[in-house]
mmCIF file with all atom_site columns, C-alpha atoms in Angstrom:
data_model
loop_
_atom_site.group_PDB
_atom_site.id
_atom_site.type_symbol
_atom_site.label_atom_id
_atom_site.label_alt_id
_atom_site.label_comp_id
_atom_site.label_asym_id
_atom_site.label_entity_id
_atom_site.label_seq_id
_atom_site.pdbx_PDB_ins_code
_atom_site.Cartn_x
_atom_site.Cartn_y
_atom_site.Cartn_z
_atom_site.occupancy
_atom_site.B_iso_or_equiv
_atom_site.pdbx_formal_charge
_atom_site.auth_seq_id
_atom_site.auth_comp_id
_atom_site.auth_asym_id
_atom_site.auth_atom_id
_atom_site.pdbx_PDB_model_num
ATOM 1   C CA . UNK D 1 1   ? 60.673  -79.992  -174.680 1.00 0.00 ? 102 UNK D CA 1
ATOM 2   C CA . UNK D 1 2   ? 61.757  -82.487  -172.649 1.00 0.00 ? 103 UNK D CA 1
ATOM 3   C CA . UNK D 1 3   ? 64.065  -83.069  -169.504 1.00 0.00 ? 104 UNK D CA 1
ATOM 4   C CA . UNK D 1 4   ? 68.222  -83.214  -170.186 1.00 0.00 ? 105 UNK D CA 1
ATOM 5   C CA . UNK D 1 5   ? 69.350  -86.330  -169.641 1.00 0.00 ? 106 UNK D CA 1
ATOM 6   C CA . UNK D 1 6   ? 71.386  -85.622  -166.946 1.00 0.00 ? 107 UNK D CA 1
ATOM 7   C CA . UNK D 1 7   ? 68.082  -84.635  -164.805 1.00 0.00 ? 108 UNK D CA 1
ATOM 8   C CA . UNK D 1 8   ? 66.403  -87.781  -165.939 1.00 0.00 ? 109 UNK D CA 1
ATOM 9   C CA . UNK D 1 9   ? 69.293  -89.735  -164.607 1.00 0.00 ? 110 UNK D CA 1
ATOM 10  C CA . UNK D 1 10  ? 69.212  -88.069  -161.457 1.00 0.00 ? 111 UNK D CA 1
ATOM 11  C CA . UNK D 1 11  ? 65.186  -88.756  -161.478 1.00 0.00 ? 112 UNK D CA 1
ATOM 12  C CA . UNK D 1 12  ? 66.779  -92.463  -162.067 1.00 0.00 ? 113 UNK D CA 1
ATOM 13  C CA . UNK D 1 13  ? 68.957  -92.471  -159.477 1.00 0.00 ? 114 UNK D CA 1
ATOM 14  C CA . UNK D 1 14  ? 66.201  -91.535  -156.730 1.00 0.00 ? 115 UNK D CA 1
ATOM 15  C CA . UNK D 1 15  ? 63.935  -93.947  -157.575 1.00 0.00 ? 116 UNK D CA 1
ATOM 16  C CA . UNK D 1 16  ? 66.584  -97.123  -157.799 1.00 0.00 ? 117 UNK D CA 1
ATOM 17  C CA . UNK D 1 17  ? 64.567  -99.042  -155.310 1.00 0.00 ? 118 UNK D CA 1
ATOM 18  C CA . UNK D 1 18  ? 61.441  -99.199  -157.122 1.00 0.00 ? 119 UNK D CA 1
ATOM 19  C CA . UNK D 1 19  ? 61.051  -101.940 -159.841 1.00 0.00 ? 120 UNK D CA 1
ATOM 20  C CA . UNK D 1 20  ? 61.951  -101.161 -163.265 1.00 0.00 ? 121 UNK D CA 1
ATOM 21  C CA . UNK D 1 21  ? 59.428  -101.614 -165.615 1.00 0.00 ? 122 UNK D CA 1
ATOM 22  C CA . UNK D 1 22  ? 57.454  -99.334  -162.927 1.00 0.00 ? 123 UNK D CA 1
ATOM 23  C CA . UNK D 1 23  ? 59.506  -96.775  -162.353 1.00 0.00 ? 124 UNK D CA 1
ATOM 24  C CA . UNK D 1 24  ? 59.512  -96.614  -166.371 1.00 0.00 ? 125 UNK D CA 1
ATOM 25  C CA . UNK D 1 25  ? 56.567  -96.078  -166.236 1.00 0.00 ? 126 UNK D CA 1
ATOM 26  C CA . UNK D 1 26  ? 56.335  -93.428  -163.689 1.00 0.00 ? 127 UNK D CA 1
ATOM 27  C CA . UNK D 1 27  ? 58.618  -91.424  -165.143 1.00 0.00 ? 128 UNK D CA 1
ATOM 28  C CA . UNK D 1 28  ? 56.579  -91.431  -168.383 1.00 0.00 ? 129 UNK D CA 1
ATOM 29  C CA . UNK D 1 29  ? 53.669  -90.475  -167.310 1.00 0.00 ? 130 UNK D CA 1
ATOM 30  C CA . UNK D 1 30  ? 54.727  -87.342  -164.547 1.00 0.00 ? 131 UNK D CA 1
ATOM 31  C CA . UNK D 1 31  ? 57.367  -86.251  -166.942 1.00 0.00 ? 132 UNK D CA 1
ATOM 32  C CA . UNK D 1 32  ? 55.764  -87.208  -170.450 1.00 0.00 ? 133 UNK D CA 1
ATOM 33  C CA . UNK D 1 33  ? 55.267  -89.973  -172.909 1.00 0.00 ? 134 UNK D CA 1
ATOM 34  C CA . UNK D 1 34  ? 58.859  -91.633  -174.441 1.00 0.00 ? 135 UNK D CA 1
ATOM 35  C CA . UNK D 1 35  ? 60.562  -89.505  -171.907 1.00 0.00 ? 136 UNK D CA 1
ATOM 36  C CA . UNK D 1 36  ? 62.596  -93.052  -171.082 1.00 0.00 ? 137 UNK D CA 1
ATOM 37  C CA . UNK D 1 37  ? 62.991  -96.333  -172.026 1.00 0.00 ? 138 UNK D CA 1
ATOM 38  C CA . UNK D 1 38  ? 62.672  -99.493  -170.374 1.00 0.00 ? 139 UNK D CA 1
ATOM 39  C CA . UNK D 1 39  ? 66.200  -100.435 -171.828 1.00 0.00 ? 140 UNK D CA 1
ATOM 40  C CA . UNK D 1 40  ? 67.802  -96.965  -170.971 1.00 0.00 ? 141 UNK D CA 1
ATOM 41  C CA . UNK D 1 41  ? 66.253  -97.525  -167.182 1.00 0.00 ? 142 UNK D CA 1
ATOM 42  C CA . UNK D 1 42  ? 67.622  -100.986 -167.084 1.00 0.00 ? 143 UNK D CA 1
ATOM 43  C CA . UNK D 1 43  ? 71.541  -99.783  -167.709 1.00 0.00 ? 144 UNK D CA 1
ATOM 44  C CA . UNK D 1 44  ? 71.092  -96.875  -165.421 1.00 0.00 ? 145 UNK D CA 1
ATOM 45  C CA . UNK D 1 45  ? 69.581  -98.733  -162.885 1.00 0.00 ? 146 UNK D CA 1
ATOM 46  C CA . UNK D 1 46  ? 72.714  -101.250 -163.440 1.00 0.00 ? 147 UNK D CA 1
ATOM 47  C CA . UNK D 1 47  ? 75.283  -98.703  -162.734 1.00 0.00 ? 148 UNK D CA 1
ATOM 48  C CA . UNK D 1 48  ? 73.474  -97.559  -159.532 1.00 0.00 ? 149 UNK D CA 1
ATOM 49  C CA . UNK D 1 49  ? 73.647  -100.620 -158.369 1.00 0.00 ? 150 UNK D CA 1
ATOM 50  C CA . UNK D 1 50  ? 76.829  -101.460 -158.858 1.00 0.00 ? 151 UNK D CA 1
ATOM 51  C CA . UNK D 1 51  ? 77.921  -97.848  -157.194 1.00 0.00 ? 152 UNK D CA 1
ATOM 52  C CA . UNK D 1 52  ? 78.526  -95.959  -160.265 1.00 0.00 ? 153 UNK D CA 1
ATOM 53  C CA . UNK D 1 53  ? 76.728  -92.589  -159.314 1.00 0.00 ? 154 UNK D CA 1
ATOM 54  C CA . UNK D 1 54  ? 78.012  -90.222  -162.204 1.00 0.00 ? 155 UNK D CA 1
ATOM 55  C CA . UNK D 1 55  ? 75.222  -89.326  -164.449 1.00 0.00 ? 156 UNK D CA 1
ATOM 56  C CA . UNK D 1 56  ? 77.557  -87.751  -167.225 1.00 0.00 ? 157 UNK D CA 1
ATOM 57  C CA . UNK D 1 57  ? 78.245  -89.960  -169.855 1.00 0.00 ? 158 UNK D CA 1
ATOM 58  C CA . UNK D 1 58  ? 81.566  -91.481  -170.699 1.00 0.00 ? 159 UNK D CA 1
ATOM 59  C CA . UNK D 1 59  ? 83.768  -90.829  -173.000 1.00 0.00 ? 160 UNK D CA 1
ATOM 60  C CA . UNK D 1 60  ? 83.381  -93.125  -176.398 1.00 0.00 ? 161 UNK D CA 1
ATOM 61  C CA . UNK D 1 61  ? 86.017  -94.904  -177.620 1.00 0.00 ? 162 UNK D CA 1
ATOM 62  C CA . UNK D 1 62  ? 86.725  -94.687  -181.256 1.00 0.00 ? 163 UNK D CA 1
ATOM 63  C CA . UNK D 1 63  ? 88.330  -92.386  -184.265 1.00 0.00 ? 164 UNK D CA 1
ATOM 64  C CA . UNK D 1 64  ? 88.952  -88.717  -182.900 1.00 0.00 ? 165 UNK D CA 1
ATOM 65  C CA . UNK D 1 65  ? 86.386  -86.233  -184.555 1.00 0.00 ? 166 UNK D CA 1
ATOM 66  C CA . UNK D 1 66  ? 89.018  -83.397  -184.974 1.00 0.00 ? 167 UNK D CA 1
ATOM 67  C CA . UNK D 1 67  ? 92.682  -83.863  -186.846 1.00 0.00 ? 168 UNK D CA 1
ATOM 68  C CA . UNK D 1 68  ? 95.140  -81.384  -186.571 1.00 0.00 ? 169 UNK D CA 1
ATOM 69  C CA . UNK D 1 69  ? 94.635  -78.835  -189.568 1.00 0.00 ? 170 UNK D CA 1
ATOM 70  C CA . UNK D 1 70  ? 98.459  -77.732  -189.418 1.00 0.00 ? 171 UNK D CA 1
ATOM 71  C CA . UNK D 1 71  ? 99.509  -81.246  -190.159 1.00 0.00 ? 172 UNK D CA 1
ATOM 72  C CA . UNK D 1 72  ? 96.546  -81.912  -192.503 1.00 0.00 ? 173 UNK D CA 1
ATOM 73  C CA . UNK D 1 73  ? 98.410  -78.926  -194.472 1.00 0.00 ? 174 UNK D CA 1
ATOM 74  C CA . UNK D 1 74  ? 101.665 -79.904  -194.018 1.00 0.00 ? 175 UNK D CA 1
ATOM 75  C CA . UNK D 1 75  ? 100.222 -83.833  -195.894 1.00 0.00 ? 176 UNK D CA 1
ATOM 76  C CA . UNK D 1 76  ? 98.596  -81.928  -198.667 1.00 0.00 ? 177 UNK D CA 1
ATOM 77  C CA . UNK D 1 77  ? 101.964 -79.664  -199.301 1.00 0.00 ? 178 UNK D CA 1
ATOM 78  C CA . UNK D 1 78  ? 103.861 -82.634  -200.005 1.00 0.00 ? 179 UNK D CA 1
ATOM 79  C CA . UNK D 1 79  ? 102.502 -84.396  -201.927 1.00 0.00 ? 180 UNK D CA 1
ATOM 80  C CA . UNK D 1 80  ? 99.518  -82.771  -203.994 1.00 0.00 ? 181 UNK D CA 1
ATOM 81  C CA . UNK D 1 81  ? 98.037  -85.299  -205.197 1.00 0.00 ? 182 UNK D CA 1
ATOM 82  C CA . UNK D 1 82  ? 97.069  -87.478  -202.376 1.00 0.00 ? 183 UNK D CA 1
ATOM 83  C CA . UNK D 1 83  ? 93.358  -88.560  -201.496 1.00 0.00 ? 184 UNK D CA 1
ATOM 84  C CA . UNK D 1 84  ? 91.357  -87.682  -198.920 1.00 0.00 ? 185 UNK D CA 1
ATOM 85  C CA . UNK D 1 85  ? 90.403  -91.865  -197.930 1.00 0.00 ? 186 UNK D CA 1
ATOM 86  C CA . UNK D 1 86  ? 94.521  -91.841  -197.514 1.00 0.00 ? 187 UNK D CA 1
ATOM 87  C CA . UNK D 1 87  ? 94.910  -88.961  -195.148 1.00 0.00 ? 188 UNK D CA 1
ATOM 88  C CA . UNK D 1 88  ? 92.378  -90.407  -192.582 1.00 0.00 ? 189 UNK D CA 1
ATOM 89  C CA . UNK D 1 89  ? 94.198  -94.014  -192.988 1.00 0.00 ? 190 UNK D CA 1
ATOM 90  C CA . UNK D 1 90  ? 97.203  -91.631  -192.056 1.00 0.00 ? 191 UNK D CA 1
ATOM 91  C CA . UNK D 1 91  ? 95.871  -89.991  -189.592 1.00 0.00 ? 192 UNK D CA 1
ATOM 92  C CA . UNK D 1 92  ? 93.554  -92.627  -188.467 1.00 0.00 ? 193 UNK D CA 1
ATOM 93  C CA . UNK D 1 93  ? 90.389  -90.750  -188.330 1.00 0.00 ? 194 UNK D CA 1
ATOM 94  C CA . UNK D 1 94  ? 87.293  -91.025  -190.656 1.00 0.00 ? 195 UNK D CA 1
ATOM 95  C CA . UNK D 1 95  ? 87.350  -90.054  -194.108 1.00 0.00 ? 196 UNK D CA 1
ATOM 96  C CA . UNK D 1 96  ? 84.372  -87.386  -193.335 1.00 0.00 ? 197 UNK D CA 1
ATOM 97  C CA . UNK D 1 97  ? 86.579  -85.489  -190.704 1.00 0.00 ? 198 UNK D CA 1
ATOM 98  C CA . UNK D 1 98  ? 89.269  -85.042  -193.379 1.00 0.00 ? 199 UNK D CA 1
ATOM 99  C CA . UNK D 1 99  ? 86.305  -83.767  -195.565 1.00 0.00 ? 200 UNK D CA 1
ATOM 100 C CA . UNK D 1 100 ? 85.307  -81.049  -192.834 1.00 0.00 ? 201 UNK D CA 1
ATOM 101 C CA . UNK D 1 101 ? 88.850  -79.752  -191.813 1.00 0.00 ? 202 UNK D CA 1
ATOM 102 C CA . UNK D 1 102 ? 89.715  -79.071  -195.507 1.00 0.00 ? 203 UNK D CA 1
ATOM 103 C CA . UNK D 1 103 ? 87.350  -76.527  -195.314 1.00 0.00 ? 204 UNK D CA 1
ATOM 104 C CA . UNK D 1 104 ? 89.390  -75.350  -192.398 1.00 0.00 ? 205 UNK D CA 1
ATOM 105 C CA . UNK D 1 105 ? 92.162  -74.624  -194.313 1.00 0.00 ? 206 UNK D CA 1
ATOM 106 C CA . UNK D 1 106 ? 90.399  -74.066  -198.087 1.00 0.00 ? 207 UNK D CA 1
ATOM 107 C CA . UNK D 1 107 ? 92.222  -75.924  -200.288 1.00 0.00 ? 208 UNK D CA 1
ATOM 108 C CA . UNK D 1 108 ? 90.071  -76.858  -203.599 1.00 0.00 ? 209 UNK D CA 1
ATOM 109 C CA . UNK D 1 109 ? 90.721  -80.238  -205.815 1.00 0.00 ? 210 UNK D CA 1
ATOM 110 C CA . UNK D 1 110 ? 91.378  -79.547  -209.195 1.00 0.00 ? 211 UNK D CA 1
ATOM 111 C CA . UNK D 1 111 ? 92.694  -81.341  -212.033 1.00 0.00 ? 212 UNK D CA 1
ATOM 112 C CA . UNK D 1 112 ? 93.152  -84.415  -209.581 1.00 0.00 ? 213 UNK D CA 1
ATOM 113 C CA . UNK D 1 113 ? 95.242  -81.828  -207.294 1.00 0.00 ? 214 UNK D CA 1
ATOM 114 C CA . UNK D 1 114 ? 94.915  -80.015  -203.975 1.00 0.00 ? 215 UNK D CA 1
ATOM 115 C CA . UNK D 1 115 ? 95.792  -76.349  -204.814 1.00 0.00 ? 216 UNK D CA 1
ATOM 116 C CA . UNK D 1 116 ? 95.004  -73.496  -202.212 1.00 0.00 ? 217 UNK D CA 1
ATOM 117 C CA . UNK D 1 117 ? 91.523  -71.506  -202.846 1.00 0.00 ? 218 UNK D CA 1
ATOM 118 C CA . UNK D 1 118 ? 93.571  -68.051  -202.875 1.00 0.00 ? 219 UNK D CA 1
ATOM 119 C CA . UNK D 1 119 ? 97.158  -68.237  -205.038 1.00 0.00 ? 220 UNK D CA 1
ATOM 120 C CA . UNK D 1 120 ? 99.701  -66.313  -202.840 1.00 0.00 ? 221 UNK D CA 1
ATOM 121 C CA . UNK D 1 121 ? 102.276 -63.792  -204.566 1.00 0.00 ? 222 UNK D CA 1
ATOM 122 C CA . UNK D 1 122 ? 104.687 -66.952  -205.507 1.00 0.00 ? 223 UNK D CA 1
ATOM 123 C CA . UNK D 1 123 ? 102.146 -68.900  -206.913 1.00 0.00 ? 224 UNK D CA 1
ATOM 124 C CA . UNK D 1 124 ? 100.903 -65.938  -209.179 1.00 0.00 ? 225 UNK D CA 1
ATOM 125 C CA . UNK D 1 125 ? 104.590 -65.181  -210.565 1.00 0.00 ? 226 UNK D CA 1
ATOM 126 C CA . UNK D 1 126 ? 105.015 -68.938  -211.253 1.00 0.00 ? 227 UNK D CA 1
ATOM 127 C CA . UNK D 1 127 ? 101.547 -68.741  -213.337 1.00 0.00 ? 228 UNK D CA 1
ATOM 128 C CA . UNK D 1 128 ? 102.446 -66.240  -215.214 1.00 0.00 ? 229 UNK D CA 1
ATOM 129 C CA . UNK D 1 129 ? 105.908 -67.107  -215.807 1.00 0.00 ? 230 UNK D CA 1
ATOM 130 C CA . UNK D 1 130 ? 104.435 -70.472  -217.169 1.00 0.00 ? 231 UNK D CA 1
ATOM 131 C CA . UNK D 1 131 ? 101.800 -69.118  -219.442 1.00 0.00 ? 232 UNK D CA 1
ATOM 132 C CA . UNK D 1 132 ? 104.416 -66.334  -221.007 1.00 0.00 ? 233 UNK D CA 1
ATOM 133 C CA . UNK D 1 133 ? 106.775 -69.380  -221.902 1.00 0.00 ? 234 UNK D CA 1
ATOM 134 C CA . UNK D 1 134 ? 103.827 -71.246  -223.301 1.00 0.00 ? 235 UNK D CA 1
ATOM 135 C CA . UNK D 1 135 ? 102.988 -68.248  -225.629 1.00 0.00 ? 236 UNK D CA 1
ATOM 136 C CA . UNK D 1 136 ? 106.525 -68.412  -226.527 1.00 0.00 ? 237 UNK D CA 1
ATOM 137 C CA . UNK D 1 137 ? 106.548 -72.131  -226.977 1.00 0.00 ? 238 UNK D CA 1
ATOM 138 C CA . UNK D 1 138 ? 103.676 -71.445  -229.393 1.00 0.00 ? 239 UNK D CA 1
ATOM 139 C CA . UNK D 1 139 ? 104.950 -68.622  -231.483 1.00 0.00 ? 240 UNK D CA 1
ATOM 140 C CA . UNK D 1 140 ? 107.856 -70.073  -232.013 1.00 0.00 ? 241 UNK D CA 1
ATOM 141 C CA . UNK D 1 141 ? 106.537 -73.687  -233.166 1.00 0.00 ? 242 UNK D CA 1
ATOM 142 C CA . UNK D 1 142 ? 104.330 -71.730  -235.736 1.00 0.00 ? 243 UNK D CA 1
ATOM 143 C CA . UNK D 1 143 ? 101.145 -72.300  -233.748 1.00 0.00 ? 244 UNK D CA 1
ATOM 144 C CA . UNK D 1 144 ? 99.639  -69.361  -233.530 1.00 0.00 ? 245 UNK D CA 1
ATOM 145 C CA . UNK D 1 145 ? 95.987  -68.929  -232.756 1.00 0.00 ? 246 UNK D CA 1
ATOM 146 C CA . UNK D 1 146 ? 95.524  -65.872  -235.423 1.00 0.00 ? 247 UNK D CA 1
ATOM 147 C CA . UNK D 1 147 ? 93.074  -66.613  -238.012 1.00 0.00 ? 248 UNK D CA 1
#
């Protein structure tokens, strides 16, 4: 297993007045083989020398990894049938992190709808409120299923 990179860097940082390409080298063979590369040496050796010291890296710029999962419930409660690619143009993150924090909150798509995984107390009365008037619907249109 090899070094973290924050030792290597400070391995770096010690041996900024040697040449490049051999202290690439160096480091390859006392630590092991691929431990660096001559590009990788070449930025750090850049910052050094321009007085940047801190071997951490910095933060990336880009699309947050994590949304909110309140307000990713809150989207999906109003409107039901909205996609996935149009929350993260929403919310201005990447389609995949929408992906992952639905299975924060377990929602399932069905029927080209977001409905929750487990139906609360309201949502079971409103089921079977809606399949008792069907079965009425039915009987009373002369449908009935009996054979």
């Amino acid at each position: 297993m090899g070094l973290p990179r924050q030792q290597i860097r400070t391995i770096m940082c010690s041996v900024t007045n040697s040449v490049r390409l051999n202290a690439t080298k160096k480091m390859c063979e006392s630590i092991g083989i691929n431990t660096v590369s001559y590009d990788t040496v070449k930025v750090w050796f850049g910052k050094f020398k321009a007085g940047n010291f801190d071997i951490d890296d910095e933060p990336c710029s880009g699309r947050p990894i994590e949304v909110d999962c309140e307000q990713l419930k809150q989207i999906i409660d109003q409107d039901r049938n909205v996609s996935t690619r149009t929350i993260a143009l929403e919310l201005d993150v990447c389609q995949q992190t929408i992906v992952n924090a639905l299975k924060c909150i377990n929602p399932m798509f069905k029927f080209n709808r977001w409905v929750p995984h487990e139906l609360t107390a309201e949502d079971k009365r409103k089921r079977k409120e809606g399949s008792a008037q069907r079965s009425k619907e039915r009987e009373n249109s002369g449908q009935n299923c009996d054979l």
